[in-house]
Short mmCIF file of C-alpha atoms in Angstrom, two decimals:
data_model
loop_
_atom_site.label_atom_id
_atom_site.label_comp_id
_atom_site.label_asym_id
_atom_site.label_seq_id
_atom_site.Cartn_x
_atom_site.Cartn_y
_atom_site.Cartn_z
CA MET B 14 52.90 -162.29 -141.12
CA TYR B 15 51.29 -165.17 -139.54
CA LEU B 16 50.21 -166.12 -136.34
CA VAL B 17 52.55 -168.26 -134.03
CA TYR B 18 50.93 -170.63 -131.38
CA ALA B 19 51.44 -173.71 -129.29
CA ASP B 20 49.75 -176.62 -128.30
CA GLU B 21 49.43 -178.21 -124.70
CA ASN B 22 52.91 -180.07 -124.96
CA GLY B 23 54.56 -176.75 -125.69
CA ASN B 24 55.02 -177.57 -129.66
CA VAL B 25 55.34 -174.41 -131.52
CA TYR B 26 53.47 -173.76 -134.88
CA ASP B 27 52.82 -171.10 -137.66
CA HIS B 28 49.21 -170.85 -138.88
CA PRO B 29 48.96 -171.09 -142.55
CA GLY B 30 45.84 -168.86 -142.74
CA LEU B 31 45.76 -166.66 -139.74
CA LEU B 32 47.57 -163.36 -139.82
CA ALA B 33 49.46 -162.43 -136.38
CA VAL B 34 47.78 -159.51 -134.52
CA ALA B 35 49.31 -158.04 -131.31
CA ARG B 36 48.45 -155.67 -128.33
CA ASN B 37 49.31 -152.25 -127.62
CA GLY B 38 48.31 -152.14 -123.83
CA ASP B 39 44.61 -153.65 -124.14
CA ILE B 40 44.13 -152.93 -127.51
CA LEU B 41 44.40 -155.32 -130.57
CA THR B 42 46.33 -154.02 -133.43
CA GLU B 43 47.79 -155.20 -136.64
CA ILE B 44 51.62 -155.42 -136.88
CA LEU B 45 53.32 -153.30 -139.12
CA GLU B 46 56.27 -154.20 -141.31
CA ASP B 47 58.71 -151.67 -139.81
CA GLU B 48 57.95 -153.00 -136.15
CA LEU B 49 59.38 -156.16 -136.82
CA ILE B 50 63.10 -157.40 -136.58
CA PRO B 51 64.13 -161.18 -137.16
CA LEU B 52 64.27 -163.00 -133.77
CA PRO B 53 67.21 -161.76 -131.93
CA GLU B 54 69.93 -164.27 -130.88
CA GLY B 55 69.49 -165.30 -127.27
CA ALA B 56 65.67 -164.91 -127.40
CA THR B 57 63.31 -167.61 -126.03
CA LEU B 58 60.10 -168.59 -127.32
CA VAL B 59 57.26 -169.18 -124.39
CA SER B 60 53.88 -170.14 -124.18
CA LEU B 61 51.72 -167.91 -122.21
CA PRO B 62 49.57 -170.14 -119.65
CA ASP B 63 45.89 -169.79 -119.40
CA THR B 64 45.64 -167.99 -122.61
CA VAL B 65 44.22 -168.59 -126.09
CA PRO B 66 45.68 -166.94 -129.23
CA ILE B 67 44.24 -164.46 -131.64
CA GLY B 68 44.70 -164.21 -135.10
CA MET B 69 43.14 -162.23 -138.15
CA ASP B 70 41.22 -163.56 -141.05
CA PRO B 71 43.18 -161.87 -144.08
CA ASP B 72 39.96 -161.94 -146.21
CA THR B 73 37.50 -160.48 -143.76
CA GLY B 74 39.50 -158.69 -141.19
CA GLU B 75 37.67 -160.81 -138.64
CA MET B 76 39.46 -161.54 -135.15
CA VAL B 77 39.51 -165.12 -134.83
CA LYS B 78 40.33 -167.25 -131.41
CA LEU B 79 42.24 -170.52 -131.86
CA ASP B 80 40.48 -172.49 -129.17
CA GLY B 81 42.50 -175.45 -127.95
CA TYR B 82 45.61 -173.78 -128.22
CA THR B 83 48.02 -171.34 -126.35
CA ALA B 84 49.33 -167.78 -127.10
CA VAL B 85 53.15 -167.51 -127.66
CA GLY B 86 55.45 -164.70 -127.06
CA ALA B 87 59.26 -164.01 -127.04
CA LEU B 88 61.35 -162.95 -124.29
CA ILE B 89 63.75 -160.79 -125.96
CA PRO B 90 67.38 -160.19 -124.76
CA GLN B 91 68.88 -157.05 -123.03
CA GLY B 92 69.76 -154.47 -125.67
CA PHE B 93 66.37 -154.83 -127.48
CA THR B 94 63.19 -153.03 -126.79
CA ARG B 95 59.71 -154.50 -127.05
CA LEU B 96 57.13 -152.70 -129.25
CA LEU B 97 54.07 -154.79 -128.83
CA LEU B 98 52.47 -157.51 -126.51
CA PRO B 99 51.50 -160.85 -127.97
CA GLY B 100 47.91 -160.98 -129.16
CA TYR B 101 45.99 -163.29 -126.70
CA ILE B 102 42.74 -163.56 -124.59
CA LYS B 103 42.95 -165.16 -120.98
CA THR B 104 40.97 -168.21 -120.43
CA ASP B 105 41.16 -167.75 -116.59
CA LYS B 106 40.97 -163.83 -115.76
CA ASN B 107 42.28 -164.55 -112.31
CA SER B 108 45.46 -166.11 -113.67
CA LYS B 109 48.40 -163.95 -113.75
CA LEU B 110 51.46 -164.57 -116.00
CA PRO B 111 54.91 -165.01 -114.50
CA LEU B 112 57.10 -161.86 -114.39
CA PHE B 113 58.59 -161.72 -117.86
CA GLY B 114 58.56 -159.30 -120.66
CA TYR B 115 56.48 -160.74 -123.40
CA THR B 116 56.97 -159.69 -126.78
CA ALA B 117 54.67 -160.21 -130.12
CA VAL B 118 56.18 -162.93 -132.28
CA VAL B 119 55.18 -163.71 -135.91
CA TRP B 120 56.03 -166.15 -138.57
CA LYS B 121 57.53 -164.30 -141.89
CA ASP B 122 59.77 -165.40 -144.67
CA GLY B 123 60.43 -168.58 -143.11
CA GLY B 124 61.47 -167.35 -139.94
CA PHE B 125 60.45 -166.13 -136.48
CA TRP B 126 60.31 -162.03 -136.32
CA VAL B 127 59.40 -160.17 -133.27
CA ALA B 128 57.90 -156.73 -132.83
CA GLY B 129 61.16 -155.05 -131.35
CA ARG B 130 64.09 -152.66 -132.01
CA GLN B 131 67.69 -152.92 -131.14
CA SER B 132 68.31 -150.02 -128.70
CA ASP B 133 71.78 -150.88 -127.67
CA ASP B 134 74.67 -152.88 -128.55
CA PRO B 135 74.03 -156.36 -126.91
CA TYR B 136 77.59 -157.78 -127.29
CA GLN B 137 78.52 -157.36 -123.54
CA TRP B 138 75.12 -158.93 -122.48
CA ASN B 139 75.22 -162.04 -124.83
CA PRO B 140 75.15 -165.17 -122.95
CA LEU B 141 77.52 -166.43 -125.38
CA ASN B 142 80.33 -164.38 -123.92
CA PHE B 143 79.61 -166.04 -120.56
CA PRO B 144 80.77 -169.86 -121.08
CA MET B 145 79.36 -171.59 -118.06
CA ASP B 146 82.64 -173.83 -117.73
CA GLU B 147 84.86 -170.97 -117.37
CA LEU B 148 82.70 -169.24 -115.30
CA ARG B 149 82.56 -172.03 -112.67
CA GLN B 150 86.20 -172.17 -112.64
CA ARG B 151 86.36 -168.44 -112.05
CA VAL B 152 83.70 -168.49 -109.21
CA GLU B 153 85.66 -171.39 -107.79
CA ARG B 154 88.99 -169.49 -107.69
CA THR B 155 87.49 -166.02 -106.66
CA LEU B 156 85.77 -167.72 -103.48
CA GLU B 157 89.30 -169.39 -102.69
CA LEU B 158 90.67 -165.85 -102.74
CA PHE B 159 87.88 -164.41 -100.55
CA PRO B 160 86.54 -167.19 -98.72
CA ASN B 161 84.72 -165.22 -95.83
CA ASN B 162 83.09 -162.62 -98.18
CA ARG B 163 79.38 -163.53 -97.90
CA ILE B 164 78.57 -160.90 -100.87
CA LEU B 165 80.62 -162.95 -103.46
CA ARG B 166 79.26 -166.03 -102.14
CA HIS B 167 75.83 -164.61 -102.78
CA LEU B 168 76.96 -163.44 -106.25
CA SER B 169 78.16 -167.06 -107.13
CA HIS B 170 74.56 -168.30 -106.50
CA CYS B 171 73.17 -165.42 -108.68
CA ALA B 172 75.54 -166.06 -111.62
CA LEU B 173 75.55 -169.98 -111.48
CA GLU B 174 71.89 -170.77 -110.72
CA TYR B 175 69.98 -167.49 -112.33
CA GLU B 176 72.73 -166.90 -114.77
CA CYS B 177 72.71 -163.49 -113.93
CA LEU B 178 75.32 -161.68 -116.30
CA THR B 179 76.18 -158.81 -114.20
CA ALA B 180 76.92 -160.92 -111.34
CA SER B 181 79.02 -163.09 -113.69
CA ASN B 182 81.07 -160.15 -114.65
CA ASN B 183 82.62 -159.99 -111.04
CA PHE B 184 83.95 -163.29 -111.71
CA PHE B 185 85.26 -162.52 -115.12
CA ASN B 186 86.53 -159.12 -113.94
CA ARG B 187 85.17 -157.06 -116.82
CA TRP B 188 82.21 -154.78 -117.62
CA GLU B 189 79.47 -153.80 -115.16
CA GLY B 190 79.70 -155.92 -111.98
CA SER B 191 77.23 -156.46 -109.10
CA LEU B 192 77.61 -155.13 -105.54
CA PRO B 193 74.30 -156.13 -103.67
CA VAL B 194 74.13 -154.42 -100.34
CA SER B 195 70.53 -154.02 -98.96
CA TYR B 196 67.97 -156.42 -97.94
CA THR B 197 65.53 -153.76 -97.14
CA CYS B 198 63.73 -151.47 -99.42
CA ASN B 199 61.53 -148.09 -99.23
CA ALA B 200 59.23 -149.03 -101.95
CA GLY B 201 56.88 -152.04 -102.42
CA CYS B 202 57.18 -152.32 -106.37
CA TYR B 203 54.35 -154.23 -107.71
CA GLY B 204 56.61 -156.19 -110.02
CA CYS B 205 59.65 -156.69 -107.65
CA ILE B 206 61.48 -159.68 -108.88
CA SER B 207 63.23 -160.36 -105.62
CA GLU B 208 60.32 -159.96 -103.00
CA GLN B 209 56.52 -160.47 -103.25
CA PRO B 210 53.77 -160.65 -100.56
CA GLU B 211 52.56 -164.12 -99.94
CA ASP B 212 49.04 -163.15 -101.84
CA SER B 213 50.25 -161.26 -104.77
CA GLY B 214 49.89 -164.21 -107.23
CA PHE B 215 53.36 -163.36 -108.40
CA PRO B 216 56.22 -166.06 -107.59
CA SER B 217 59.39 -164.06 -107.27
CA PRO B 218 61.87 -165.40 -109.76
CA GLN B 219 64.97 -164.47 -107.51
CA THR B 220 65.80 -164.65 -103.79
CA ARG B 221 66.55 -161.59 -102.10
CA MET B 222 70.02 -161.27 -100.21
CA ASN B 223 69.13 -161.98 -96.64
CA PHE B 224 72.22 -160.44 -94.73
CA LYS B 225 73.87 -157.16 -94.04
CA PRO B 226 77.29 -156.99 -95.42
CA THR B 227 80.12 -155.36 -93.60
CA GLU B 228 82.12 -152.34 -94.93
CA ASP B 229 85.34 -154.60 -95.34
CA GLU B 230 83.09 -156.96 -97.51
CA LEU B 231 82.25 -154.11 -99.74
CA VAL B 232 85.75 -152.65 -100.09
CA GLU B 233 86.94 -156.36 -100.98
CA VAL B 234 84.35 -156.39 -103.80
CA MET B 235 85.06 -153.08 -105.17
CA LEU B 236 88.69 -153.35 -105.26
CA HIS B 237 88.56 -156.90 -106.97
CA HIS B 238 86.63 -155.52 -109.84
CA LEU B 239 87.94 -152.10 -110.23
CA GLN B 240 91.02 -153.12 -112.22
CA THR B 241 90.48 -151.29 -115.43
CA PRO B 242 89.53 -148.03 -116.73
CA GLU B 243 86.34 -149.29 -118.17
CA SER B 244 85.21 -151.39 -115.21
CA ILE B 245 81.94 -150.57 -113.41
CA ILE B 246 80.95 -151.72 -109.97
CA SER B 247 77.16 -151.11 -109.41
CA PHE B 248 75.24 -151.15 -106.18
CA GLY B 249 71.58 -152.07 -106.48
CA GLN B 250 70.75 -155.24 -108.32
CA GLY B 251 67.69 -157.51 -108.88
CA CYS B 252 68.54 -159.47 -105.75
CA GLU B 253 68.44 -156.68 -103.21
CA GLY B 254 66.34 -153.98 -102.11
CA GLU B 255 67.11 -150.35 -102.25
CA PRO B 256 71.06 -149.78 -101.65
CA SER B 257 70.98 -146.30 -100.41
CA THR B 258 69.26 -147.43 -97.21
CA MET B 259 72.66 -148.75 -96.82
CA ALA B 260 74.54 -145.43 -96.97
CA SER B 261 76.10 -145.81 -93.77
CA ILE B 262 78.32 -148.37 -95.06
CA ILE B 263 78.31 -147.44 -98.68
CA ILE B 264 79.73 -143.92 -98.15
CA PRO B 265 82.99 -144.92 -96.03
CA ALA B 266 83.38 -147.93 -98.25
CA MET B 267 83.52 -145.52 -101.30
CA ARG B 268 85.90 -143.28 -99.58
CA ARG B 269 88.32 -145.98 -98.50
CA VAL B 270 88.41 -147.44 -102.21
CA ARG B 271 89.03 -143.98 -103.75
CA GLU B 272 91.98 -143.43 -101.38
CA GLN B 273 93.46 -146.66 -103.02
CA THR B 274 92.32 -146.59 -106.56
CA ASP B 275 90.88 -144.03 -109.02
CA MET B 276 90.41 -146.89 -111.57
CA GLY B 277 86.72 -147.45 -113.01
CA TYR B 278 83.43 -146.28 -112.16
CA ILE B 279 81.22 -146.58 -109.24
CA ASN B 280 77.52 -146.63 -109.96
CA ILE B 281 74.32 -146.98 -107.99
CA ASN B 282 71.11 -148.44 -109.37
CA THR B 283 68.41 -146.74 -107.08
CA ASN B 284 64.99 -145.42 -106.80
CA ALA B 285 66.57 -142.13 -105.57
CA GLY B 286 63.91 -141.65 -103.16
CA LEU B 287 65.93 -141.16 -100.06
CA THR B 288 67.57 -137.61 -101.23
CA ASP B 289 69.60 -137.06 -98.15
CA HIS B 290 71.32 -140.59 -98.49
CA ILE B 291 71.78 -140.16 -102.30
CA LYS B 292 73.49 -136.61 -101.55
CA GLY B 293 76.05 -138.29 -99.20
CA ILE B 294 76.75 -141.28 -101.51
CA VAL B 295 77.26 -138.69 -104.58
CA ASP B 296 79.64 -136.60 -102.18
CA ALA B 297 81.66 -139.64 -101.37
CA GLY B 298 82.73 -140.06 -105.15
CA LEU B 299 79.87 -141.23 -107.11
CA ASP B 300 80.32 -141.54 -110.76
CA LEU B 301 77.36 -142.80 -112.24
CA MET B 302 73.64 -142.96 -110.93
CA ARG B 303 70.73 -144.84 -112.66
CA ILE B 304 67.24 -144.05 -111.43
CA SER B 305 64.52 -146.68 -111.91
CA ILE B 306 61.35 -145.05 -112.99
CA ILE B 307 58.15 -146.10 -114.51
CA SER B 308 56.35 -142.62 -115.07
CA ALA B 309 56.78 -138.99 -114.16
CA ILE B 310 53.20 -138.75 -113.19
CA ASP B 311 52.57 -139.25 -109.51
CA GLU B 312 49.47 -141.30 -109.70
CA HIS B 313 50.97 -143.64 -112.01
CA TYR B 314 54.47 -143.84 -110.15
CA ASN B 315 52.87 -144.29 -106.73
CA ALA B 316 50.53 -147.19 -108.09
CA TYR B 317 53.70 -149.06 -109.37
CA TYR B 318 56.53 -148.18 -106.78
CA ARG B 319 54.20 -147.63 -103.71
CA PRO B 320 56.87 -145.52 -102.06
CA ARG B 321 57.39 -145.34 -98.32
CA HIS B 322 58.17 -141.95 -97.10
CA TYR B 323 59.26 -140.29 -100.24
CA THR B 324 57.61 -138.91 -103.37
CA LEU B 325 58.28 -138.45 -106.74
CA GLU B 326 59.71 -135.06 -106.11
CA ASN B 327 62.37 -136.48 -103.79
CA VAL B 328 63.39 -138.46 -106.95
CA ALA B 329 63.68 -135.56 -109.13
CA ARG B 330 65.92 -133.48 -106.26
CA SER B 331 68.20 -136.34 -106.09
CA ALA B 332 68.78 -136.63 -109.79
CA GLU B 333 69.35 -132.73 -109.87
CA TYR B 334 71.58 -133.12 -107.06
CA ALA B 335 73.90 -135.62 -108.87
CA ALA B 336 73.79 -133.86 -111.85
CA SER B 337 75.00 -130.68 -110.44
CA LYS B 338 77.94 -132.49 -109.05
CA GLY B 339 79.08 -133.94 -112.08
CA VAL B 340 77.59 -137.61 -111.81
CA TYR B 341 76.61 -139.06 -115.23
CA THR B 342 72.67 -139.75 -114.77
CA SER B 343 70.52 -141.97 -116.37
CA ILE B 344 66.79 -143.48 -115.78
CA ASN B 345 66.15 -146.93 -116.02
CA TYR B 346 62.88 -146.50 -118.05
CA LEU B 347 60.38 -149.58 -117.45
CA CYS B 348 58.57 -149.61 -120.62
CA PHE B 349 55.21 -151.20 -121.33
CA PRO B 350 53.51 -150.79 -125.02
CA GLY B 351 50.26 -148.75 -124.74
CA VAL B 352 51.63 -146.99 -121.59
CA PHE B 353 55.16 -145.58 -122.41
CA ASP B 354 53.70 -144.30 -125.62
CA ARG B 355 50.76 -142.40 -124.09
CA GLU B 356 50.81 -138.42 -124.90
CA GLU B 357 50.76 -137.69 -121.26
CA GLU B 358 53.28 -139.95 -120.11
CA MET B 359 55.64 -138.75 -122.64
CA GLU B 360 55.06 -135.18 -121.99
CA ALA B 361 55.73 -135.57 -118.29
CA MET B 362 58.87 -137.52 -118.76
CA ILE B 363 60.24 -135.28 -121.25
CA ASN B 364 59.74 -132.55 -118.56
CA PHE B 365 61.39 -134.61 -115.75
CA ILE B 366 64.51 -135.37 -118.00
CA ARG B 367 64.79 -131.66 -119.16
CA ARG B 368 64.64 -130.52 -115.28
CA THR B 369 66.69 -133.11 -113.77
CA GLY B 370 69.61 -133.07 -116.41
CA ILE B 371 69.39 -136.96 -117.26
CA LYS B 372 72.01 -137.89 -119.92
CA LEU B 373 70.82 -141.30 -120.74
CA ILE B 374 67.64 -143.04 -121.23
CA GLN B 375 68.10 -146.92 -120.49
CA LEU B 376 64.88 -148.59 -122.15
CA ARG B 377 64.09 -151.65 -120.23
CA ASN B 378 61.03 -154.05 -120.86
CA LEU B 379 58.68 -154.13 -117.96
CA ASN B 380 58.38 -157.68 -116.76
CA ILE B 381 54.67 -157.77 -115.76
CA ASP B 382 51.34 -159.58 -116.10
CA PRO B 383 49.64 -157.01 -118.42
CA GLU B 384 46.06 -157.16 -116.89
CA SER B 385 47.18 -156.48 -113.54
CA TYR B 386 49.29 -153.81 -114.51
CA LEU B 387 46.97 -151.93 -116.70
CA ALA B 388 44.11 -152.30 -114.05
CA MET B 389 46.03 -150.58 -111.28
CA ILE B 390 47.42 -147.51 -113.31
CA PRO B 391 45.41 -144.51 -114.70
CA PRO B 392 43.74 -145.03 -118.18
CA ALA B 393 45.14 -143.14 -121.12
CA ARG B 394 44.11 -139.19 -121.29
CA GLY B 395 45.47 -138.48 -124.74
CA GLU B 396 46.65 -139.88 -127.81
CA VAL B 397 48.57 -143.41 -127.68
CA PHE B 398 51.32 -142.78 -130.42
CA GLY B 399 52.91 -146.61 -130.55
CA MET B 400 56.23 -147.50 -128.99
CA LYS B 401 57.99 -146.87 -132.23
CA GLN B 402 56.72 -143.22 -132.91
CA ALA B 403 57.09 -142.54 -129.29
CA ILE B 404 60.87 -143.28 -129.14
CA GLU B 405 61.29 -141.21 -132.46
CA ILE B 406 59.47 -138.23 -130.59
CA TYR B 407 62.02 -138.61 -127.51
CA GLN B 408 65.03 -138.33 -130.11
CA GLN B 409 63.54 -135.40 -131.79
CA GLU B 410 62.85 -133.68 -128.37
CA LEU B 411 65.78 -134.78 -126.48
CA PRO B 412 68.70 -134.64 -129.08
CA ASP B 413 71.47 -134.42 -126.56
CA VAL B 414 70.30 -137.56 -124.45
CA VAL B 415 71.38 -140.94 -125.28
CA ILE B 416 68.74 -143.62 -125.88
CA GLY B 417 70.19 -147.25 -125.21
CA SER B 418 69.55 -149.91 -122.87
CA PHE B 419 72.48 -150.34 -120.44
CA THR B 420 74.74 -148.32 -118.08
CA HIS B 421 77.22 -146.85 -120.28
CA VAL B 422 80.97 -145.46 -119.40
CA PRO B 423 80.68 -141.58 -119.87
CA PRO B 424 81.73 -139.79 -123.03
CA ALA B 425 85.38 -139.06 -123.26
CA GLU B 426 84.79 -135.33 -122.38
CA LEU B 427 83.01 -136.38 -118.94
CA ARG B 428 85.75 -138.99 -118.31
CA ARG B 429 88.43 -136.42 -118.67
CA ARG B 430 86.93 -134.23 -116.04
CA LYS B 431 86.62 -137.04 -113.88
CA ASN B 432 90.42 -137.79 -114.35
CA MET B 433 91.17 -133.99 -113.99
CA ALA B 434 89.27 -134.00 -110.67
#
């Protein structure tokens, strides 16, 4: 398992004499064989600006900086969970890495391997299933059908410019489609990908929607997408704020749609902090709810989400209410090696999941500058298990909870209950 690094021109090399090392949080560590998988299809190798790579001398065990070169990481596709960060040291402590989820990569057996695991079936999220020529044609036809729908015009930009697969699904009329609705938010997430303060040092990779849609626009998008039993339409996207802040138009739009069709599933991706709003959306006929969360420890949660006028307890109550009404609930668990696998984090999250009746854990790689994130959250208080062992512990402690990466159509039994209702 040899070190992978890059030169100033972006050329990537494998080192013939230095072994690769990685980071679990801020701790340099060796990489174990069972933590590696071949570089997944759709993954991208990237250089980490203002860093120097670190390898290990196999004879002495000494850590060696490779001055004059840049560390390399992999951006792995959805459905794969990162287990370790690349091994590097920053050459400029004030520099912040762009908002991506960097994964340790090595050279092994004549190819690239990454420290990761497959957590879900990546088929529906493989870019090869979204041919750009066909997408452009479908976008054009859809906009001709709905020339005045600003949401679809906004989604066309997300699909064609950002190559957002969820937005693209709206135009392919399949799987999980986007329904952004809110330009405001009740949180100030440190790693928000659509809105950052000017002095944050993080350029936002996406542009947030800048208009308030109408109820009619929501209904058009929902009816256009909900045409098969397996289709999902989702409020709450990376290009918007918190969707439940727009409950006043979501609730009547959902009711109108359900008066016309019972096809497919209505989902909300939410921080679930506005409990009263969430209750109204649930009562209007919500089928699925995915709650974004990074920790079930208040101090850590508050440091990242910076909630405005809500608490983690509000989140738990929203989840409990949705589950009590038959909503298939999941968490969008933002994972970071060296934090996700802390003993106290695991204990708190397992208790949260048991209390709230969560059915699905969606493991999602946290896109953030590692140093900035680690500096803002509480230090580890107990044992740090490593990502692989931590996930195995979750499987043992929560045997009835699905561990994946995406929003799933509910199991057959829950679907039967929905149809009977």
